[in-house]
Short mmCIF file of C-alpha atoms and ligand atoms in Angstrom, two decimals:
data_model
loop_
_atom_site.label_atom_id
_atom_site.label_comp_id
_atom_site.label_asym_id
_atom_site.label_seq_id
_atom_site.Cartn_x
_atom_site.Cartn_y
_atom_site.Cartn_z
CA MET M 1 112.57 127.51 88.52
CA ALA M 2 114.05 125.48 90.78
CA GLU M 3 111.49 123.60 93.71
CA LYS M 4 112.19 123.92 96.62
CA ILE M 5 113.16 121.53 99.59
CA ILE M 6 111.41 121.42 102.69
CA TYR M 7 113.77 122.53 105.01
CA GLU M 8 112.51 126.10 102.65
CA LEU M 9 109.59 127.20 103.91
CA GLY M 10 107.25 127.60 106.94
CA SER M 11 109.84 129.09 109.30
CA PRO M 12 111.03 128.75 113.13
CA GLY M 13 108.76 127.71 115.67
CA ARG M 14 105.88 126.77 113.47
CA GLN M 15 104.90 122.94 113.60
CA SER M 16 101.50 120.72 112.04
CA VAL M 17 100.89 119.71 115.49
CA ASP M 18 99.26 119.47 118.65
CA LEU M 19 101.24 116.74 120.50
CA PRO M 20 100.36 116.27 124.16
CA PRO M 21 102.35 117.42 126.71
CA LEU M 22 104.77 114.47 128.08
CA ASP M 23 103.65 112.93 130.88
CA VAL M 24 106.56 111.85 132.26
CA PRO M 25 109.22 114.41 133.60
CA SER M 26 111.28 114.81 130.49
CA GLU M 27 114.87 114.11 132.62
CA ASP M 28 113.06 109.88 134.10
CA ALA M 29 112.10 109.76 130.11
CA GLY M 30 115.72 110.52 128.68
CA ALA M 31 117.88 108.77 131.66
CA MET M 32 116.20 105.32 130.41
CA ILE M 33 117.91 105.79 126.91
CA PRO M 34 121.77 104.60 127.08
CA ALA M 35 123.47 108.05 127.66
CA GLY M 36 126.29 106.36 123.96
CA THR M 37 122.51 107.25 121.88
CA ARG M 38 121.16 109.51 123.54
CA ARG M 39 120.36 112.83 120.89
CA VAL M 40 122.29 115.71 122.29
CA LYS M 41 120.10 118.49 119.65
CA PRO M 42 116.69 118.70 119.36
CA PRO M 43 115.65 116.76 115.10
CA MET M 44 115.76 119.26 112.64
CA LEU M 45 112.61 118.53 111.23
CA PRO M 46 110.80 121.00 108.72
CA GLU M 47 108.70 123.60 111.40
CA ILE M 48 106.22 124.13 108.45
CA ASP M 49 102.46 124.27 109.35
CA GLU M 50 99.50 121.87 107.90
CA LEU M 51 98.72 122.88 104.51
CA GLU M 52 102.31 124.43 103.52
CA LEU M 53 103.18 120.38 103.52
CA ILE M 54 100.33 119.58 102.08
CA ARG M 55 100.76 121.91 99.45
CA HIS M 56 104.27 120.80 99.03
CA PHE M 57 103.46 117.33 98.27
CA VAL M 58 101.06 118.46 96.04
CA ARG M 59 103.14 120.25 94.13
CA LEU M 60 105.68 117.70 94.01
CA SER M 61 103.20 114.46 93.22
CA VAL M 62 102.98 116.44 90.02
CA LEU M 63 106.10 117.44 88.56
CA ASN M 64 106.28 113.79 87.61
CA HIS M 65 103.74 112.48 84.58
CA HIS M 66 101.71 110.12 85.33
CA VAL M 67 98.41 108.88 83.58
CA GLU M 68 96.11 110.65 86.43
CA LYS M 69 97.87 113.67 84.82
CA GLY M 70 97.50 113.01 80.78
CA PHE M 71 98.57 111.13 78.21
CA TYR M 72 100.71 108.65 78.37
CA PRO M 73 100.78 106.79 75.15
CA LEU M 74 103.62 104.30 76.46
CA GLY M 75 103.71 101.28 73.50
CA SER M 76 103.83 97.75 75.39
CA CYS M 77 103.46 99.19 78.48
CA THR M 78 99.74 99.66 78.52
CA MET M 79 99.09 102.98 80.84
CA LYS M 80 95.93 103.29 81.36
CA ALA M 81 93.23 104.28 83.36
CA ASN M 82 92.49 102.17 86.62
CA PRO M 83 88.91 102.53 87.84
CA PRO M 84 89.39 104.05 91.91
CA VAL M 85 87.36 101.06 93.02
CA ASN M 86 89.41 98.98 92.47
CA GLU M 87 91.68 100.45 94.85
CA VAL M 88 89.20 100.43 97.51
CA LEU M 89 88.34 97.45 97.12
CA ALA M 90 92.15 95.88 97.45
CA ALA M 91 92.00 98.23 100.88
CA LEU M 92 89.18 96.62 102.43
CA PRO M 93 90.70 95.12 105.74
CA GLY M 94 89.51 91.16 105.03
CA PHE M 95 91.76 91.40 102.09
CA ALA M 96 94.25 93.77 102.63
CA LEU M 97 95.28 92.57 106.34
CA ALA M 98 94.94 88.41 105.52
CA HIS M 99 99.13 87.15 106.52
CA PRO M 100 100.13 84.44 104.15
CA TRP M 101 100.05 82.85 107.60
CA TRP M 102 97.01 82.41 108.42
CA PRO M 103 95.69 78.69 108.29
CA ALA M 104 93.57 78.04 105.55
CA ARG M 105 89.74 77.40 107.08
CA LEU M 106 90.54 81.87 108.27
CA ALA M 107 91.83 82.97 104.55
CA GLN M 108 88.89 80.64 102.85
CA GLY M 109 87.32 83.89 100.93
CA SER M 110 91.15 84.72 99.77
CA LEU M 111 91.24 82.37 98.68
CA ARG M 112 88.36 81.48 97.02
CA LEU M 113 89.51 85.11 95.26
CA MET M 114 92.18 83.21 93.60
CA ALA M 115 90.69 80.72 92.81
CA GLU M 116 87.74 81.72 90.60
CA LEU M 117 90.15 84.52 89.14
CA GLU M 118 92.62 82.11 88.51
CA ALA M 119 89.29 79.84 86.65
CA MET M 120 88.80 83.80 84.60
CA LEU M 121 91.91 83.89 83.61
CA ALA M 122 92.23 80.53 81.78
CA GLU M 123 88.52 81.18 80.07
CA ILE M 124 90.06 84.56 78.85
CA CYS M 125 93.19 81.84 77.52
CA GLY M 126 90.89 79.37 76.15
CA LEU M 127 93.14 77.05 78.20
CA SER M 128 93.04 74.79 81.52
CA ALA M 129 95.13 75.95 84.39
CA THR M 130 96.84 79.47 85.75
CA THR M 131 99.37 80.19 88.48
CA LEU M 132 98.76 83.64 89.81
CA GLN M 133 102.78 83.41 91.62
CA PRO M 134 105.50 85.01 89.79
CA ALA M 135 105.46 88.91 90.03
CA ALA M 136 105.57 89.95 86.73
CA GLY M 137 105.40 89.71 82.95
CA ALA M 138 109.68 88.37 82.71
CA HIS M 139 108.78 86.16 86.20
CA GLY M 140 105.68 84.70 84.56
CA GLU M 141 108.10 84.11 81.50
CA LEU M 142 110.75 82.05 83.97
CA THR M 143 107.83 79.69 85.19
CA GLY M 144 106.49 79.35 81.22
CA LEU M 145 110.52 77.95 80.47
CA MET M 146 110.56 76.63 83.38
CA VAL M 147 107.48 74.12 83.23
CA VAL M 148 108.24 73.18 79.25
CA ARG M 149 111.59 72.37 80.06
CA ALA M 150 109.66 69.99 82.79
CA TYR M 151 107.28 68.97 80.56
CA HIS M 152 110.70 67.82 77.26
CA GLU M 153 112.44 66.44 81.27
CA SER M 154 109.20 63.65 81.60
CA HIS M 155 109.32 62.80 77.93
CA GLY M 156 112.67 61.80 78.84
CA ASN M 157 114.62 64.94 76.92
CA PRO M 158 115.17 68.54 78.16
CA ARG M 159 115.65 69.77 74.37
CA LYS M 160 118.13 73.12 74.00
CA ARG M 161 116.61 76.05 71.75
CA VAL M 162 113.86 78.74 72.28
CA ILE M 163 112.77 80.05 68.75
CA VAL M 164 111.79 84.14 69.64
CA PRO M 165 111.12 86.57 66.84
CA ASP M 166 113.43 89.86 65.96
CA SER M 167 110.46 91.03 67.12
CA ALA M 168 110.24 90.16 70.06
CA HIS M 169 110.74 91.98 74.16
CA GLY M 170 114.21 91.17 75.17
CA THR M 171 112.60 89.69 78.03
CA ASN M 172 111.71 86.69 75.93
CA PRO M 173 115.17 85.53 75.19
CA ALA M 174 116.52 86.81 78.76
CA SER M 175 114.08 84.29 80.52
CA ALA M 176 114.61 81.12 78.00
CA SER M 177 118.64 82.04 79.12
CA LEU M 178 117.83 81.96 82.61
CA VAL M 179 116.21 78.66 81.60
CA GLY M 180 119.59 77.48 80.96
CA TYR M 181 118.19 76.77 76.50
CA GLU M 182 119.57 78.46 73.69
CA ILE M 183 118.23 81.42 71.16
CA VAL M 184 117.92 81.56 68.29
CA GLU M 185 116.23 84.55 67.06
CA ILE M 186 114.39 84.62 62.89
CA LYS M 187 113.46 87.94 61.22
CA SER M 188 110.36 88.94 60.84
CA ASP M 189 109.30 89.02 56.26
CA GLY M 190 108.31 92.83 55.22
CA ASP M 191 105.44 92.36 57.43
CA GLY M 192 106.09 92.40 59.82
CA LEU M 193 105.28 89.12 60.45
CA VAL M 194 106.95 85.57 61.56
CA ASP M 195 108.06 84.47 58.56
CA LEU M 196 107.89 80.75 57.99
CA ALA M 197 109.89 80.00 55.92
CA ALA M 198 112.41 80.90 58.51
CA LEU M 199 110.85 79.20 61.84
CA GLU M 200 110.61 76.26 59.36
CA ARG M 201 114.62 76.76 58.80
CA ALA M 202 114.66 76.78 62.72
CA LEU M 203 112.80 74.12 63.99
CA ASP M 204 114.02 70.50 64.90
CA GLU M 205 113.42 68.05 67.10
CA ASP M 206 115.76 70.78 69.89
CA THR M 207 113.03 73.11 69.80
CA ALA M 208 111.84 73.35 72.98
CA VAL M 209 109.18 75.83 72.57
CA PHE M 210 108.75 79.15 70.25
CA MET M 211 108.05 81.77 71.93
CA LEU M 212 105.57 84.92 69.98
CA THR M 213 103.60 87.73 71.27
CA ASN M 214 100.36 87.58 69.47
CA PRO M 215 100.00 90.35 68.59
CA ASN M 216 103.26 91.01 67.79
CA THR M 217 105.40 94.60 69.19
CA LEU M 218 105.19 96.25 65.39
CA GLY M 219 100.89 95.61 67.16
CA LEU M 220 100.37 93.27 64.13
CA PHE M 221 97.82 89.91 64.88
CA GLU M 222 99.93 86.86 63.45
CA ARG M 223 97.39 85.97 60.84
CA ARG M 224 99.06 83.18 60.01
CA ILE M 225 99.11 81.29 63.38
CA CYS M 226 96.96 78.15 62.24
CA GLN M 227 100.22 77.46 59.88
CA ILE M 228 102.42 78.81 62.84
CA GLN M 229 101.11 76.33 65.88
CA GLN M 230 100.90 72.72 63.22
CA MET M 231 104.79 73.77 62.94
CA VAL M 232 105.34 74.05 65.66
CA HIS M 233 104.06 70.99 67.01
CA ALA M 234 104.68 69.26 64.33
CA LYS M 235 108.00 68.80 65.66
CA GLY M 236 106.76 68.08 69.07
CA ALA M 237 107.50 71.45 70.47
CA LEU M 238 105.27 74.08 72.52
CA LEU M 239 104.25 77.69 71.81
CA TYR M 240 104.36 79.67 73.97
CA MET M 241 102.76 82.75 74.16
CA ASP M 242 104.04 86.86 75.66
CA GLY M 243 100.19 88.21 76.59
CA ALA M 244 101.22 90.69 77.94
CA ASN M 245 99.22 93.11 75.12
CA MET M 246 95.58 91.65 76.05
CA ASN M 247 94.23 94.12 75.58
CA ALA M 248 94.20 93.35 72.16
CA LEU M 249 91.98 90.38 72.68
CA LEU M 250 90.33 89.90 75.45
CA GLY M 251 87.22 88.52 74.45
CA ILE M 252 87.38 88.25 70.93
CA VAL M 253 89.68 85.83 70.59
CA ARG M 254 91.61 83.03 73.06
CA PRO M 255 95.10 81.85 72.82
CA GLY M 256 94.50 78.50 73.57
CA ASP M 257 92.23 78.63 70.84
CA THR M 258 94.52 79.15 68.11
CA GLY M 259 96.77 76.59 69.41
CA PHE M 260 99.27 78.42 72.30
CA ASP M 261 100.12 75.85 75.01
CA LEU M 262 100.69 78.31 77.78
CA VAL M 263 100.99 82.60 78.33
CA HIS M 264 101.63 84.59 80.91
CA LEU M 265 99.45 88.15 80.88
CA ASN M 266 100.76 91.07 82.84
CA LEU M 267 98.11 92.18 85.17
CA HIS M 268 99.89 94.85 85.72
CA LYS M 269 98.67 95.85 82.12
CA THR M 270 95.82 94.77 81.33
CA PHE M 271 94.00 93.99 84.27
CA SER M 272 94.07 97.51 85.96
CA THR M 273 97.02 97.85 88.35
CA PRO M 274 98.76 101.17 88.72
CA HIS M 275 102.24 100.23 87.30
CA GLY M 276 106.11 101.79 86.79
CA GLY M 277 108.34 102.90 89.14
CA GLY M 278 109.13 98.65 89.46
CA GLY M 279 105.70 97.40 91.13
CA PRO M 280 104.45 95.38 92.70
CA GLY M 281 102.87 93.83 89.69
CA ALA M 282 101.15 89.66 88.63
CA GLY M 283 102.71 87.55 85.77
CA PRO M 284 100.61 84.73 86.07
CA LEU M 285 100.60 81.85 84.08
CA VAL M 286 98.21 79.66 81.62
CA VAL M 287 98.68 76.76 80.04
CA ALA M 288 97.06 74.06 78.58
CA GLU M 289 96.16 70.49 80.83
CA LYS M 290 98.85 68.00 79.71
CA LEU M 291 101.45 71.21 81.50
CA ALA M 292 99.21 72.24 84.21
CA PRO M 293 101.24 68.95 86.29
CA PHE M 294 104.29 70.50 85.97
CA LEU M 295 102.83 74.98 87.36
CA PRO M 296 104.46 75.29 90.89
CA VAL M 297 102.72 74.27 94.31
CA PRO M 298 100.68 74.85 96.32
CA ARG M 299 97.63 74.43 94.12
CA ILE M 300 94.46 75.60 95.05
CA VAL M 301 91.70 72.75 95.40
CA GLN M 302 88.74 72.62 96.63
CA ALA M 303 88.61 69.78 99.55
CA GLU M 304 85.20 67.04 100.06
CA ASP M 305 83.15 69.77 102.78
CA GLY M 306 83.85 72.83 99.76
CA SER M 307 86.84 74.57 102.00
CA LEU M 308 89.14 75.29 99.55
CA ARG M 309 92.77 75.02 101.08
CA TRP M 310 96.33 74.56 99.36
CA ASP M 311 98.08 70.98 97.86
CA TYR M 312 102.08 71.22 97.59
CA ASP M 313 101.09 67.08 96.72
CA ARG M 314 102.75 67.65 93.09
CA PRO M 315 105.27 64.68 92.35
CA GLN M 316 105.83 66.76 88.68
CA SER M 317 105.73 71.04 89.85
CA ILE M 318 108.88 73.39 89.27
CA GLY M 319 108.70 73.90 92.40
CA LYS M 320 107.67 77.46 94.54
CA VAL M 321 108.59 80.86 92.36
CA MET M 322 107.57 82.73 95.07
CA THR M 323 107.02 83.84 98.61
CA TRP M 324 103.69 83.43 99.76
CA TRP M 325 100.94 83.73 96.95
CA GLY M 326 101.85 85.81 94.88
CA ASN M 327 101.32 90.62 94.81
CA PHE M 328 97.74 89.18 96.21
CA GLY M 329 96.86 93.21 96.13
CA VAL M 330 97.29 93.03 92.29
CA LEU M 331 95.32 89.84 92.30
CA VAL M 332 92.22 91.48 93.74
CA ARG M 333 92.32 94.57 91.77
CA ALA M 334 92.27 92.44 88.58
CA TYR M 335 88.72 90.37 90.37
CA ALA M 336 87.18 93.44 90.89
CA TYR M 337 88.25 94.02 87.32
CA ILE M 338 87.07 91.49 85.44
CA ARG M 339 84.21 91.16 87.54
CA SER M 340 82.90 94.62 85.93
CA ARG M 341 83.62 94.33 83.38
CA GLY M 342 82.06 90.78 82.85
CA ALA M 343 82.54 89.51 79.41
CA ARG M 344 80.69 91.85 77.53
CA GLY M 345 82.67 94.34 78.28
CA LEU M 346 85.84 92.79 78.27
CA ALA M 347 85.40 92.55 74.26
CA GLN M 348 84.45 96.24 74.16
CA VAL M 349 88.07 97.01 76.54
CA SER M 350 90.37 95.44 72.82
CA GLU M 351 87.74 97.10 70.70
CA ALA M 352 87.76 100.14 71.78
CA ALA M 353 91.63 99.32 72.59
CA ILE M 354 92.00 98.85 68.34
CA LEU M 355 89.57 101.16 67.38
CA ASN M 356 92.02 104.08 69.45
CA ALA M 357 94.43 102.91 68.17
CA ASN M 358 93.92 102.58 64.72
CA TYR M 359 92.02 106.65 64.61
CA LEU M 360 95.31 107.50 65.94
CA LEU M 361 97.55 106.03 63.62
CA ALA M 362 94.96 107.58 61.27
CA LEU M 363 95.29 111.20 62.41
CA VAL M 364 98.88 110.70 62.14
CA GLN M 365 100.70 108.11 59.52
CA ASP M 366 101.09 111.16 56.33
CA ARG M 367 103.47 112.70 58.75
CA PHE M 368 106.05 109.74 59.10
CA ASP M 369 107.08 106.38 58.83
CA LEU M 370 105.48 104.16 58.55
CA PRO M 371 107.41 100.73 57.63
CA TYR M 372 105.37 97.73 58.88
CA PRO M 373 101.02 99.90 57.62
CA GLY M 374 98.14 98.89 59.35
CA PRO M 375 95.72 98.37 60.65
CA CYS M 376 97.09 97.94 63.48
CA MET M 377 95.31 96.29 67.00
CA HIS M 378 96.34 97.87 70.15
CA GLU M 379 99.11 99.91 69.37
CA PHE M 380 101.63 100.25 65.97
CA VAL M 381 105.24 101.65 65.51
CA LEU M 382 106.41 105.00 63.70
CA SER M 383 109.52 105.64 61.92
CA GLY M 384 111.14 109.37 63.27
CA ASP M 385 113.54 107.75 59.92
CA ARG M 386 111.88 111.44 57.57
CA GLN M 387 112.39 113.43 60.74
CA LYS M 388 116.09 112.40 61.24
CA LYS M 389 117.17 113.78 58.45
CA ARG M 390 116.53 117.25 59.19
CA GLY M 391 118.37 116.48 62.27
CA VAL M 392 115.73 115.89 64.39
CA ARG M 393 115.48 112.27 66.76
CA THR M 394 113.08 110.27 68.34
CA LEU M 395 113.87 110.89 71.59
CA ASP M 396 113.89 114.67 71.40
CA MET M 397 111.02 114.89 69.51
CA ALA M 398 110.09 112.40 72.19
CA LYS M 399 111.66 115.14 75.07
CA ARG M 400 109.68 118.40 72.74
CA LEU M 401 105.83 115.78 73.50
CA LEU M 402 106.91 116.13 77.22
CA ASP M 403 106.52 120.27 76.65
CA LYS M 404 103.00 119.98 75.27
CA GLY M 405 102.18 118.26 79.01
CA MET M 406 101.50 114.35 77.20
CA HIS M 407 104.59 111.76 77.72
CA ALA M 408 106.53 110.47 75.26
CA PRO M 409 105.56 106.76 73.58
CA THR M 410 108.24 104.36 73.31
CA ILE M 411 111.39 104.85 71.82
CA TYR M 412 113.45 102.54 70.21
CA PHE M 413 111.85 100.19 70.42
CA PRO M 414 110.78 97.49 68.95
CA LEU M 415 114.19 97.55 67.42
CA ILE M 416 113.53 96.46 64.01
CA VAL M 417 111.93 99.30 63.33
CA SER M 418 115.41 103.12 63.47
CA GLU M 419 114.02 105.64 64.62
CA ALA M 420 111.28 103.91 66.67
CA MET M 421 108.26 105.59 68.10
CA MET M 422 105.96 102.62 69.77
CA ILE M 423 101.71 104.76 70.65
CA GLU M 424 99.23 102.88 72.14
CA PRO M 425 97.00 105.39 73.40
CA THR M 426 94.84 102.39 75.36
CA GLU M 427 91.58 101.73 75.47
CA THR M 428 90.48 104.22 78.21
CA GLU M 429 91.10 106.99 75.71
CA SER M 430 88.29 108.99 74.97
CA ARG M 431 88.53 110.39 71.16
CA GLU M 432 89.20 114.08 72.33
CA SER M 433 92.14 113.31 74.20
CA VAL M 434 93.17 110.48 71.24
CA GLU M 435 92.98 113.57 69.28
CA GLU M 436 94.86 116.16 71.00
CA PHE M 437 97.41 113.71 71.15
CA ALA M 438 97.63 113.93 67.41
CA ARG M 439 97.49 117.63 67.62
CA ALA M 440 100.87 117.59 69.80
CA LEU M 441 102.33 114.89 67.97
CA LEU M 442 101.86 116.74 64.09
CA GLU M 443 102.86 120.29 65.70
CA VAL M 444 105.66 118.33 66.94
CA ALA M 445 106.56 117.55 63.40
CA ASP M 446 106.26 121.26 61.70
CA GLU M 447 108.50 122.00 64.92
CA ALA M 448 110.68 119.84 63.40
CA GLU M 449 110.45 121.26 59.65
CA GLU M 450 110.43 124.79 60.74
CA ASN M 451 112.66 124.53 63.75
CA PRO M 452 115.06 121.72 64.65
CA GLU M 453 117.18 123.48 66.87
CA PHE M 454 114.26 123.68 68.89
CA VAL M 455 113.55 120.48 69.15
CA HIS M 456 116.47 119.61 69.83
CA ALA M 457 116.88 121.03 73.01
CA ALA M 458 113.65 120.25 73.96
CA PRO M 459 112.22 119.50 76.73
CA HIS M 460 112.22 123.20 77.96
CA SER M 461 109.66 122.97 80.28
CA THR M 462 110.42 120.20 83.10
CA PRO M 463 112.00 121.28 85.95
CA VAL M 464 114.82 118.65 84.81
CA GLY M 465 116.29 118.36 81.22
CA ARG M 466 117.70 115.92 80.15
CA LEU M 467 119.53 113.53 82.16
CA ASP M 468 121.46 110.52 82.31
CA GLU M 469 118.37 107.72 81.68
CA THR M 470 121.40 105.43 83.27
CA ARG M 471 122.59 106.94 85.56
CA ALA M 472 119.19 107.79 87.24
CA ALA M 473 118.21 104.43 86.31
CA ARG M 474 120.74 102.47 87.64
CA GLN M 475 122.27 104.87 91.28
CA PRO M 476 118.75 106.51 91.52
CA ASP M 477 119.76 109.06 94.07
CA LEU M 478 116.94 110.29 96.10
CA ALA M 479 118.51 110.83 99.47
CA PHE M 480 116.87 113.79 101.22
CA LYS M 481 119.21 116.69 101.53
CA ARG M 482 118.89 118.77 104.47
CA PRO M 483 120.67 122.30 104.50
CA LYS M 484 124.35 122.23 106.79
CA THR M 485 122.95 123.90 110.32
C1 LIG N 501 106.17 93.93 79.40
C2 LIG N 501 105.89 93.48 78.22
C3 LIG N 501 107.01 92.31 78.95
C4 LIG N 501 107.50 91.81 80.35
O1 LIG N 501 106.67 92.93 81.36
P1 LIG N 501 107.41 92.87 83.10
O2 LIG N 501 105.98 92.32 83.50
O3 LIG N 501 107.78 94.62 82.98
O4 LIG N 501 108.92 92.05 83.19
C5 LIG N 501 107.40 91.13 78.72
N1 LIG N 501 106.76 91.43 77.09
C6 LIG N 501 105.76 91.76 76.24
C7 LIG N 501 105.39 91.97 75.30
C8 LIG N 501 105.78 93.05 77.41
O5 LIG N 501 105.40 94.10 77.45
#
């Protein structure tokens, strides 16, 4: 049934608020507005009482799937529960109303929060310095590559090439190319990991950096990371980690200890900011000591009297990468999240993320192709090749899951798995909800065998069926249409 629009509700004369009577004659008030811009007819507003109005918007709010409504295993995107207490803290007036133009002496609390968050993220990564400016993961990558370039330039040669594995997130080569580097893609080996021989062939004195995701987008840990770092560093190149999915490593492995020189994190994935629909997010960049001089300005520094201030005097800095200081509300949430978990709690986050993913994999793996066998880290990637032979594609199964009240996994990524389904249950799901999702996925596998046509026509229960997703994203029509009068 089509949703009613707001004008189809209520009845003439009904309203949600009682405004006090005008305290000036309405003709006088009208006369103050220039004639050409004055309304001749009253605006056509919906005439609806408050309860009906609230119900209308609550109904609309649950038409879309979201993590507070149901399971959301969108691999790599980490759609996990975000503790509401973070929202309360980010809304504290001292934070929410702080103006970026305030002088540092009036913003000591906010500066301290940022300085402590920088230090905590550096500790988590096993590196030395953090910038909180980048507004997203891809922006962190861009910042990182600018830092890489500045570092090599300071040694007399910016170098030419960036190496990325074929399983990398598309933002990696895109960021490298924005900074003016050529991209060299290397194939993964039969286990889905970096092919060391291919890496050896690609590496030379013109390699600026190797961008690696660990665990990679197949959800697999790069076991030979120590060898990789030796090979990369032997050529004077740097080793970058795409740490968007840090919830597999928190408190267990520090990227810096395994030889990474710089890492970006996605606070809106791992560190508990609600995300989707384009932001806001934060993609801090964490770097080794030797890269710190190149980080964006301003940096937070402590003055002799112990107070904090902004320091712009960094001659080697790449400059600013964001207006003001970053997406501050996201930083408050990350700070609250880390402090409320504590060191042990963060390790438990990763342990639970890995356990949930492996449990789910064990429940479903017999019914799907699994090109790169587990154990996995925080996510795993199935292939729908078996079902495709029955005429059911991964897209069909993803749509069918919506009928069962679940969000679909990430599909058709990473590109090296055909008919890919990239599944990340996250640490915040209970055993029961993981099992419920497994049942739903197995039902879809049954249906793909018994009734492929039905799966192919899914979804059957959502307000809209299959959309032109590219057009919906690129040319959204969100205009409020009201009936003709
Ligand atoms: C999400 C993600 C990114 C990009 O992060 P954005 O905040 O969307 O720009 C990069 N790499 C990986 C592995 C990711 O999962």
